[in-house]
Amino acid sequence: MRARELGRKSVVVGDRVGLVGDTSGAPGALARIVRIAERRSVLRRTAEDDATTAEGRLERVVVANADQLVIVSALADPPPRTGFIDRCLVAAYDADIEPLLCLTKADLAGPEAVLGYYTELELPYVLIRPDSDLAALRALLAGRISVMVGHSGVGKSTLVNRLVPAADRAVGTVSAIGRGRHTSTSAVALRLPPQPDSGTDQDPGWIIDTPGVRSFGLAHVSAESLLHGFSDLVEATVDCPANCQHTADEADCALDAWVAAGKADPRRLASYRRLLASRSGEGDPREPERNPGDPLAGS
Ligand SMILES: Nc1nc2c(ncn2[C@@H]2O[C@H](COP(=O)(O)OP(=O)(O)OP(=O)(O)O)[C@@H](O)[C@H]2O)c(=O)[nH]1
Ligand SMILES: [Mg+2]
């Protein structure tokens, strides 16, 4: 239990805490959390993007002390949404957590469209199908605390159960996806099992399964930090006029010329500008932001 003076929402998954009481872990043992250690990283998410409203400012800490953000996206059922992945990349950059793109359901569709969108980024990725070998993923998880985020039904818990056979996380049915049903309802950190072929001193790491989210609100991220989630665009802005807001109506924004010269994908610029617009209250992050002609673009 938590000491009352720590407050109701103070402890999150990933926190390192000080305990007093019976720390034996035996059945019925009671210990009290009295102290929360300083956090190495804090992954935050806001209910909405718009920092001008009370609901928009409602901020949640997803996890503490994570080193790696595993952005889980299905290649089909539900379809991938690059707008959502872009939001996660911004959140990862803002929290100083390394991103890893994890594309599941590779048995149902190919990864070409999603990977094509990210060619200018050095974004590490793994492909997952029901029978795939997980050695490459295990190697990327070793020695770190990784947190998975993604829409409901993309296969986070399915993957956790494969990585940690003792986990026994509930797994949903695809038919429930999109009806607002979320199979996992709380975040859980699990220690990954040691692998027989990696030396005994190799720490296999931790994986944190989280409930599916509809969107990843970014009201807590400044406009300037938003741009740093777009490492393929940031370089262009040295040529922008002072105080350029980088919006589509900025006449001399250097980002337009950068994209016109083929140095970044125009869809990435469109995505960045949708985020900028959404932050100023012009869009609702809960609605898929569809770009006509671009089936990947929703968030
Ligand atoms: N075809 C296929 N189906 C998969 C794959 N991975 C997961 N599924 C199915 O997708 C459905 C949803 O999987 P879950 O693991 O519950 O998804 P989740 O991301 O944990 O969902 P929430 O807990 O609601 O956020 C289940 O029916 C899985 O069997 C895959 O690689 N291929
Ligand atoms: Mg789940």
Coordinates of C-alpha atoms and ligand atoms in Angstrom, one line a residue:
M1 CA 0.0 0.0 0.0
R2 CA 1.0 3.6 -0.5
A3 CA 1.6 6.0 2.3
R4 CA -1.1 8.6 2.4
E5 CA 1.2 11.6 2.1
L6 CA 2.4 10.4 -1.3
G7 CA -1.0 11.3 -2.9
R8 CA -3.3 9.3 -5.0
K9 CA -1.7 9.3 -8.4
S10 CA 1.9 9.4 -7.3
V11 CA 3.2 5.9 -8.0
V12 CA 3.2 4.6 -11.6
V13 CA 4.5 1.5 -13.2
G14 CA 8.2 1.6 -13.5
D15 CA 8.8 3.6 -10.4
R16 CA 11.5 2.5 -7.9
V17 CA 10.2 2.9 -4.4
G18 CA 11.3 2.7 -0.8
L19 CA 9.3 0.2 1.4
V20 CA 8.8 -0.2 5.1
G21 CA 7.0 -3.0 6.9
D22 CA 7.0 -6.7 6.0
T23 CA 8.9 -6.9 2.8
S24 CA 9.1 -10.7 2.8
G25 CA 6.5 -11.0 0.0
A26 CA 4.9 -13.8 1.9
P27 CA 1.0 -14.2 1.7
G28 CA -0.6 -11.6 3.8
A29 CA 2.6 -9.5 4.2
L30 CA 1.9 -5.8 4.3
A31 CA 4.5 -3.2 3.3
R32 CA 4.1 0.5 2.7
I33 CA 5.5 2.6 -0.1
V34 CA 7.0 5.6 1.6
R35 CA 9.3 7.1 -1.0
I36 CA 9.5 7.3 -4.8
A37 CA 13.0 7.5 -6.2
E38 CA 13.9 10.2 -8.7
R39 CA 12.7 9.1 -12.2
R40 CA 15.2 8.7 -15.0
S41 CA 12.5 9.2 -17.6
V42 CA 8.8 10.0 -17.6
L43 CA 6.5 9.0 -20.5
R44 CA 3.5 11.3 -20.5
R45 CA 0.3 11.5 -22.5
T46 CA -2.4 14.1 -22.5
A47 CA -6.1 13.4 -22.9
E48 CA -6.2 15.8 -25.8
D49 CA -3.8 18.0 -27.8
D50 CA -5.3 21.3 -26.9
A51 CA -3.5 22.9 -23.9
T52 CA -6.1 25.8 -23.8
T53 CA -8.8 23.6 -22.3
A54 CA -9.0 21.8 -18.9
E55 CA -9.5 18.4 -20.5
G56 CA -6.6 19.1 -22.9
R57 CA -4.3 19.7 -19.9
L58 CA -5.3 16.5 -18.2
E59 CA -1.9 14.8 -18.2
R60 CA -1.2 11.2 -17.4
V61 CA 2.2 9.6 -16.7
V62 CA 2.2 6.4 -18.7
V63 CA 5.3 4.9 -17.1
A64 CA 8.4 5.9 -15.3
N65 CA 12.0 4.9 -15.9
A66 CA 11.5 3.4 -19.4
D67 CA 14.5 3.3 -21.8
Q68 CA 12.7 2.2 -24.9
L69 CA 9.3 3.0 -26.4
V70 CA 8.0 0.0 -28.4
I71 CA 5.5 1.5 -30.8
V72 CA 3.2 -1.4 -31.7
S73 CA 1.3 -1.1 -34.9
A74 CA -0.6 -3.9 -36.7
L75 CA -0.1 -4.0 -40.5
A76 CA -3.8 -4.9 -40.8
D77 CA -6.8 -5.5 -38.6
P78 CA -6.6 -2.7 -37.3
P79 CA -4.8 -0.9 -40.2
P80 CA -1.6 1.0 -39.4
R81 CA -1.9 4.8 -38.7
T82 CA 1.3 6.7 -39.3
G83 CA -0.3 9.8 -37.7
F84 CA -0.4 7.8 -34.4
I85 CA 3.2 6.5 -34.9
D86 CA 4.3 10.1 -35.5
R87 CA 2.7 11.1 -32.2
C88 CA 4.5 8.3 -30.4
L89 CA 7.8 9.4 -31.9
V90 CA 7.3 12.9 -30.6
A91 CA 6.4 11.6 -27.2
A92 CA 9.5 9.4 -27.2
Y93 CA 11.8 12.2 -28.2
D94 CA 10.3 14.5 -25.6
A95 CA 10.7 11.9 -22.8
D96 CA 14.3 11.0 -24.0
I97 CA 13.3 7.4 -24.6
E98 CA 14.5 5.5 -27.7
P99 CA 11.8 4.5 -30.1
L100 CA 11.4 1.0 -31.7
L101 CA 8.7 0.3 -34.3
C102 CA 7.1 -3.0 -33.8
L103 CA 4.9 -4.0 -36.8
T104 CA 2.6 -6.9 -35.9
K105 CA 0.3 -9.1 -38.0
A106 CA 2.9 -9.3 -40.8
D107 CA 1.1 -12.5 -41.8
L108 CA -1.9 -10.3 -42.9
A109 CA -0.2 -7.5 -44.9
G110 CA 3.3 -6.3 -46.0
P111 CA 5.2 -3.6 -44.2
E112 CA 6.3 -1.7 -47.4
A113 CA 3.8 1.2 -47.1
V114 CA 4.7 2.0 -43.5
L115 CA 8.4 1.5 -43.9
G116 CA 8.4 3.6 -47.1
Y117 CA 6.9 6.5 -45.1
Y118 CA 9.8 6.3 -42.6
T119 CA 12.7 5.8 -45.0
E120 CA 14.4 9.1 -44.1
L121 CA 14.4 8.2 -40.4
E122 CA 16.9 5.8 -38.9
L123 CA 14.0 4.1 -37.1
P124 CA 14.7 0.6 -35.9
Y125 CA 11.9 -1.8 -36.5
V126 CA 10.9 -5.5 -36.1
L127 CA 8.3 -7.5 -38.0
I128 CA 6.1 -9.9 -36.0
R129 CA 4.0 -12.7 -37.3
P130 CA 2.4 -15.5 -35.2
D131 CA 5.3 -17.9 -36.0
S132 CA 8.2 -15.4 -36.2
D133 CA 11.4 -16.0 -34.3
L134 CA 11.7 -13.4 -31.6
A135 CA 15.5 -13.5 -31.2
A136 CA 16.0 -10.1 -32.9
L137 CA 13.4 -8.5 -30.7
R138 CA 14.8 -10.1 -27.5
A139 CA 18.2 -8.7 -28.4
L140 CA 16.7 -5.2 -28.7
L141 CA 14.9 -5.6 -25.4
A142 CA 17.9 -7.0 -23.5
G143 CA 19.3 -4.9 -20.6
R144 CA 16.5 -2.3 -20.9
I145 CA 13.1 -1.4 -19.6
S146 CA 10.8 -1.2 -22.6
V147 CA 7.2 0.0 -22.7
M148 CA 4.7 -1.0 -25.4
V149 CA 2.1 1.5 -26.6
G150 CA -0.4 1.1 -29.4
H151 CA -4.1 1.0 -30.4
S152 CA -6.3 -1.6 -28.9
G153 CA -6.1 -5.0 -30.7
V154 CA -2.7 -4.6 -32.4
G155 CA -1.3 -7.5 -30.5
K156 CA 0.6 -6.1 -27.5
S157 CA -0.5 -8.7 -25.0
T158 CA -0.2 -11.5 -27.5
L159 CA 3.4 -10.5 -28.0
V160 CA 4.0 -10.2 -24.2
N161 CA 2.6 -13.7 -23.7
R162 CA 5.1 -15.0 -26.3
L163 CA 8.0 -13.1 -24.7
V164 CA 7.1 -14.0 -21.2
P165 CA 5.3 -17.4 -21.2
A166 CA 4.3 -17.1 -17.6
A167 CA 2.7 -13.7 -18.1
D168 CA -0.8 -15.0 -19.0
R169 CA -2.1 -11.6 -20.2
A170 CA -5.7 -11.6 -21.4
V171 CA -5.9 -11.4 -25.2
G172 CA -8.9 -9.9 -27.1
T173 CA -10.7 -10.9 -30.2
V174 CA -10.3 -8.9 -33.4
S175 CA -14.1 -8.6 -33.7
A176 CA -14.1 -6.4 -30.6
I177 CA -11.7 -3.9 -32.1
G178 CA -13.1 -0.5 -32.9
R179 CA -16.1 -0.9 -30.5
G180 CA -14.3 0.8 -27.7
R181 CA -13.4 -2.5 -26.0
H182 CA -10.0 -2.6 -24.6
T183 CA -8.8 -6.0 -23.4
S184 CA -6.0 -4.8 -21.2
T185 CA -7.0 -2.3 -18.6
S186 CA -3.8 -1.6 -16.7
A187 CA -0.1 -1.4 -17.3
V188 CA 2.0 -4.3 -16.0
A189 CA 5.8 -4.6 -16.0
L190 CA 7.2 -8.1 -16.5
R191 CA 10.7 -9.4 -16.2
L192 CA 11.8 -11.1 -19.4
P193 CA 13.1 -14.6 -19.0
P194 CA 16.8 -15.3 -19.3
Q195 CA 17.8 -16.8 -22.7
P196 CA 19.9 -20.0 -22.6
D197 CA 22.2 -18.9 -25.4
S198 CA 23.0 -15.4 -24.0
G199 CA 25.6 -15.4 -21.2
T200 CA 24.4 -15.7 -17.6
D201 CA 25.3 -12.1 -16.8
Q202 CA 23.1 -10.8 -19.6
D203 CA 20.1 -9.0 -18.2
P204 CA 17.1 -9.9 -20.4
G205 CA 15.3 -6.7 -19.5
W206 CA 11.8 -5.7 -18.7
I207 CA 8.7 -5.3 -20.8
I208 CA 5.7 -3.2 -19.9
D209 CA 2.3 -4.0 -21.4
T210 CA -0.2 -1.1 -21.4
P211 CA -3.8 -0.8 -22.3
G212 CA -4.6 0.2 -25.9
V213 CA -5.0 4.0 -26.5
R214 CA -7.1 5.8 -29.1
S215 CA -4.6 8.6 -29.5
F216 CA -1.5 10.0 -27.9
G217 CA -2.4 13.6 -26.9
L218 CA 0.6 15.9 -27.0
A219 CA -0.6 19.1 -25.2
H220 CA 2.4 18.8 -22.8
V221 CA 4.9 19.1 -25.7
S222 CA 6.0 22.5 -26.8
A223 CA 5.7 23.4 -30.5
E224 CA 9.5 23.5 -30.7
S225 CA 9.8 20.0 -29.2
L226 CA 7.1 18.7 -31.5
L227 CA 9.5 19.4 -34.4
H228 CA 12.2 17.3 -32.8
G229 CA 10.0 14.3 -33.2
F230 CA 10.5 14.9 -37.0
S231 CA 14.2 14.4 -37.3
D232 CA 13.9 14.3 -41.1
L233 CA 12.5 17.9 -41.1
V234 CA 14.3 19.7 -38.3
E235 CA 17.5 20.4 -40.3
A236 CA 15.5 22.4 -42.9
T237 CA 14.3 25.0 -40.3
V238 CA 17.7 26.7 -39.9
D239 CA 16.7 28.5 -43.2
C240 CA 13.3 29.6 -41.8
P241 CA 12.8 33.3 -40.9
A242 CA 13.0 34.3 -37.3
N243 CA 9.8 33.2 -35.3
C244 CA 8.6 31.1 -38.2
Q245 CA 5.7 28.9 -36.9
H246 CA 6.2 26.4 -39.7
T247 CA 2.5 26.3 -40.5
A248 CA 1.2 26.1 -44.1
D249 CA 0.3 29.8 -44.1
E250 CA 3.9 30.9 -43.3
A251 CA 5.0 32.3 -46.6
D252 CA 8.7 31.7 -46.2
C253 CA 8.8 28.5 -44.1
A254 CA 11.8 26.6 -45.4
L255 CA 10.0 23.3 -44.9
D256 CA 8.1 23.6 -48.2
A257 CA 11.2 24.0 -50.2
W258 CA 12.9 21.1 -48.3
V259 CA 10.1 18.8 -49.3
A260 CA 9.8 20.2 -52.8
A261 CA 13.6 19.4 -53.2
G262 CA 12.8 15.8 -52.3
K263 CA 14.7 15.9 -49.0
A264 CA 11.7 14.6 -46.9
D265 CA 8.4 12.9 -47.6
P266 CA 5.6 15.5 -48.1
R267 CA 3.3 13.3 -46.0
R268 CA 5.7 13.8 -43.0
L269 CA 5.4 17.5 -43.4
A270 CA 1.6 17.2 -43.7
S271 CA 1.6 15.1 -40.5
Y272 CA 3.7 17.6 -38.6
R273 CA 1.4 20.4 -39.7
R274 CA -1.6 18.4 -38.6
L275 CA -0.1 18.1 -35.2
L276 CA 0.7 21.8 -35.0
A277 CA -3.0 22.6 -36.0
S278 CA -4.3 20.0 -33.5
R279 CA -2.3 21.6 -30.7
S280 CA -3.9 25.0 -31.3
G281 CA -7.4 23.4 -30.9
E282 CA -8.2 23.1 -34.6
G283 CA -8.4 19.3 -34.6
D284 CA -9.8 16.5 -32.4
P285 CA -7.1 13.9 -31.8
R286 CA -9.8 11.3 -31.1
E287 CA -11.0 11.6 -34.7
P288 CA -8.8 9.9 -37.3
E289 CA -7.2 12.7 -39.2
R290 CA -7.6 11.3 -42.7
N291 CA -5.8 12.8 -45.6
P292 CA -7.7 12.1 -48.8
G293 CA -5.8 9.7 -50.9
D294 CA -3.5 8.6 -48.0
P295 CA -4.9 5.6 -46.2
L296 CA -2.0 5.5 -43.8
A297 CA -2.4 9.0 -42.5
G298 CA -4.9 8.7 -39.6
S299 CA -3.9 9.1 -36.0
Ligands
LIG1 N1 -3.1 -12.6 -37.6 C1 -2.5 -12.2 -36.5 N2 -3.3 -11.9 -35.4 C2 -2.6 -11.5 -34.3 C3 -1.2 -11.3 -34.2 N3 -0.9 -10.8 -33.0 C4 -2.1 -10.7 -32.4 N4 -3.1 -11.1 -33.1 C5 -4.6 -11.2 -32.7 O1 -5.0 -9.8 -32.5 C6 -6.1 -9.8 -31.4 C7 -5.8 -8.8 -30.4 O2 -4.6 -9.1 -29.7 P1 -4.2 -8.5 -28.2 O3 -2.9 -9.1 -27.9 O4 -5.3 -8.7 -27.3 O5 -4.1 -6.9 -28.5 P2 -3.7 -5.7 -27.5 O6 -2.8 -4.8 -28.3 O7 -3.1 -6.3 -26.3 O8 -5.1 -5.0 -27.2 P3 -5.6 -4.1 -25.9 O9 -5.2 -4.9 -24.7 O10 -7.0 -3.9 -26.1 O11 -4.8 -2.8 -26.1 C8 -6.1 -11.3 -30.9 O12 -7.2 -12.0 -31.5 C9 -4.8 -11.9 -31.4 O13 -4.9 -13.3 -31.6 C10 -0.5 -11.6 -35.4 O14 0.8 -11.4 -35.5 N5 -1.1 -12.0 -36.5
MG2 MG -3.6 -6.1 -24.3

